[in-house]
Tab-separated table of C-alpha atoms in Angstrom:
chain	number	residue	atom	x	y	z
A	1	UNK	CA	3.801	14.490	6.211
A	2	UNK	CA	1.539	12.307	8.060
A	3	UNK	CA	3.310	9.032	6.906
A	4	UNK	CA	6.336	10.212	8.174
A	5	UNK	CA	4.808	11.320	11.420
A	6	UNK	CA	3.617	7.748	11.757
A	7	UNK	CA	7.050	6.189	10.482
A	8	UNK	CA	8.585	7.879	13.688
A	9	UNK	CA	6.042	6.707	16.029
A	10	UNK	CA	6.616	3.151	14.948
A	11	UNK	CA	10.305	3.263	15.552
A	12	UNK	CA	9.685	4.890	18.844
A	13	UNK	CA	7.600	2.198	20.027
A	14	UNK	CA	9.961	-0.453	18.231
A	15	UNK	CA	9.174	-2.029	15.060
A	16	UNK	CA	8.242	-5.262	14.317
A	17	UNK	CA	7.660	-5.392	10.844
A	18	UNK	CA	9.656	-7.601	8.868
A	19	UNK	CA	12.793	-6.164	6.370
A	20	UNK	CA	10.275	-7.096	3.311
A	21	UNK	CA	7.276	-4.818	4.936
A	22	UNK	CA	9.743	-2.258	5.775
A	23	UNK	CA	11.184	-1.967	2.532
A	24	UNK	CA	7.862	-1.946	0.356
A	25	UNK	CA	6.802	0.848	2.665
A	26	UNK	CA	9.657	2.880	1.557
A	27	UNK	CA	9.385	1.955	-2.374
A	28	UNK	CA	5.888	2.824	-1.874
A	29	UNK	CA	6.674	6.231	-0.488
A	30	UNK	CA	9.508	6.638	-2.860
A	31	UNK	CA	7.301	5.791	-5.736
A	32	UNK	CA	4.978	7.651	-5.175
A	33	UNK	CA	6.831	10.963	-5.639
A	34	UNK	CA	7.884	13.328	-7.829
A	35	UNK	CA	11.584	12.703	-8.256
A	36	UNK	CA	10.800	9.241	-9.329
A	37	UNK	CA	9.119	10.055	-12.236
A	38	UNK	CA	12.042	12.750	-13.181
A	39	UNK	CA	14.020	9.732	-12.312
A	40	UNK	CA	11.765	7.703	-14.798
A	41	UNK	CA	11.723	10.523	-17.462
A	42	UNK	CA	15.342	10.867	-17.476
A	43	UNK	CA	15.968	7.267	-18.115
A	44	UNK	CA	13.265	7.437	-20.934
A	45	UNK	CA	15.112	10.227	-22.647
A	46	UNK	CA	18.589	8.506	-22.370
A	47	UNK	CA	17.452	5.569	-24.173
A	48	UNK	CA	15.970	8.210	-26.944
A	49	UNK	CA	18.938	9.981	-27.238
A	50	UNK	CA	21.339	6.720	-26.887
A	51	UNK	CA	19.995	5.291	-30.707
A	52	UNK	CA	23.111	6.151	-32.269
A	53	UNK	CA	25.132	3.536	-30.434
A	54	UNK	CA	23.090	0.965	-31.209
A	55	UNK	CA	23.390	-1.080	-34.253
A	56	UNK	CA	20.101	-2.512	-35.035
A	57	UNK	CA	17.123	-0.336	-34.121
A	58	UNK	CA	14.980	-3.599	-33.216
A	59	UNK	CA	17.917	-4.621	-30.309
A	60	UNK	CA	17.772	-1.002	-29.162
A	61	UNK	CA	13.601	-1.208	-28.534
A	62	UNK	CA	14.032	-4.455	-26.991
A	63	UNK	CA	16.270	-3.064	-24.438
A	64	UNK	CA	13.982	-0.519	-22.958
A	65	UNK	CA	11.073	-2.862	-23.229
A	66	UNK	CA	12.849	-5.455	-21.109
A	67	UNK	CA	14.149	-3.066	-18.691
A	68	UNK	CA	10.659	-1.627	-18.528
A	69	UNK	CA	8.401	-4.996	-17.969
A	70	UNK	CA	10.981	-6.443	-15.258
A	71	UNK	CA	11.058	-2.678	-13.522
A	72	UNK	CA	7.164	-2.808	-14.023
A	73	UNK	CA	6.983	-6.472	-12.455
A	74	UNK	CA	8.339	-5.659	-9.686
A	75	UNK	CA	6.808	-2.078	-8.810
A	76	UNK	CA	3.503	-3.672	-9.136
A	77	UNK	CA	4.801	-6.541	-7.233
A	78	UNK	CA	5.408	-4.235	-4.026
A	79	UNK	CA	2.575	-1.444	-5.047
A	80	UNK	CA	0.388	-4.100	-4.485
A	81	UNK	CA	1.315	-5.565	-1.778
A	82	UNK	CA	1.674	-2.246	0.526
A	83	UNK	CA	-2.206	-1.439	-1.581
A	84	UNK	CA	-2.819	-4.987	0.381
A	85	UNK	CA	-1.747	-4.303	4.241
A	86	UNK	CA	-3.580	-0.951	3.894
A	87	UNK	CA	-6.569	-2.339	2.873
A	88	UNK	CA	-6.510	-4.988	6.308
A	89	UNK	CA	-4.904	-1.858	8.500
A	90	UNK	CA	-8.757	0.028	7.095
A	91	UNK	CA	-10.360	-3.071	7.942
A	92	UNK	CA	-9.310	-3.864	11.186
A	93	UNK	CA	-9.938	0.103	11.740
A	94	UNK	CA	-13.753	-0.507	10.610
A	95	UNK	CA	-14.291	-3.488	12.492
A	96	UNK	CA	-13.197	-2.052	16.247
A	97	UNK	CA	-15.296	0.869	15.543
A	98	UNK	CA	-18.065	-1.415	14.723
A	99	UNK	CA	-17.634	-3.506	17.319
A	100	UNK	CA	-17.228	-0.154	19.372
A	101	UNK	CA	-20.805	1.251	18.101
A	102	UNK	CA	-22.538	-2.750	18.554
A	103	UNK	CA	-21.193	-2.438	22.397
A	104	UNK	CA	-22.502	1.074	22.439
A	105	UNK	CA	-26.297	-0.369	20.877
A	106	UNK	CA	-26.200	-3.060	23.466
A	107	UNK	CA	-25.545	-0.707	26.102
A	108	UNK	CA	-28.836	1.181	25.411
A	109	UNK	CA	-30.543	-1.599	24.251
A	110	UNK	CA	-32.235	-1.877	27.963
A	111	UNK	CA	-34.772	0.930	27.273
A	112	UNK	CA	-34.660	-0.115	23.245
A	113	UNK	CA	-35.039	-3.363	21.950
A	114	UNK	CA	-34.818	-2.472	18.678
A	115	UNK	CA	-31.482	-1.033	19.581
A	116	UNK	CA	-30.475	-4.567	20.538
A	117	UNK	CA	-31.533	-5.857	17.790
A	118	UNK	CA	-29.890	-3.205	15.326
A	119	UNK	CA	-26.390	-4.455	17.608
A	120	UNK	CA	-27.067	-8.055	16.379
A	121	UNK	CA	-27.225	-7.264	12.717
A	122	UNK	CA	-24.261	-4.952	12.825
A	123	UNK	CA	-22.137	-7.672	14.648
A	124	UNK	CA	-23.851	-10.511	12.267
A	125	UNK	CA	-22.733	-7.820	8.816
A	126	UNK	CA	-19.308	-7.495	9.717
A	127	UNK	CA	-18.591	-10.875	11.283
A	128	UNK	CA	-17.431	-9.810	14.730
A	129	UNK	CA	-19.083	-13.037	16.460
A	130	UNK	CA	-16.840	-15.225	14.928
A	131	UNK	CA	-13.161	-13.411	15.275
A	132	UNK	CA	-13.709	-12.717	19.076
């Protein structure tokens, strides 16, 4: 529910993702539930039940297994990429509040100095120096 809730939030504000980022978002969301796999199942179980229309039995194995490493390919493909863009999205989260709490240190630091020196390690650990 909450992806959703943030899916209308960014069209509200207008989005500015690309067609690419906006499609792996929705194979990841699509993926990632239960009709899918029925989906997946289903297609599994045709290919069982289609043996009797194939000739050779090794012809009829190769089909599924080439359907099923290019389908595979490409899932993991975008799965990894939208795994990817979360991962920086966390990041970026982490690093504001840290740079958040180092601001916070260094405003107390004037009856601490400890404080202020606690602010320079957490700003030296995460590297927030050098991106601002």
């Amino acid at each position: 529910m909450e992806q959703r809730s943030d899916a209308a939030q960014t069209r509200r504000r207008g989005d500015r993702r690309s067609v690419f980022e906006r499609f792996v978002e929705q194979a990841q969301l699509r993926a990632s539930q239960a009709p899918f796999f029925f989906v997946c199942v289903g297609v599994v179980v045709l290919w069982l039940v289609s043996i009797p229309v194939w000739t050779d039995l090794k012809t009829w194995q190769v089909a599924i297994h080439t359907v099923a490493s290019v389908f595979t390919l490409l899932l993991v493909v975008l799965l990894e990429n939208a795994s990817r863009r979360a991962d920086e999205a966390a990041q970026e989260k982490l690093n504001v509040i840290a740079e958040a709490l180092a601001a916070l240190m260094d405003s107390s630091a004037v009856h601490d100095p400890a404080l202020g020196e606690a602010a320079s390690r957490l700003r030296d650990a995460v590297g927030l120096e050098a991106r601002h």
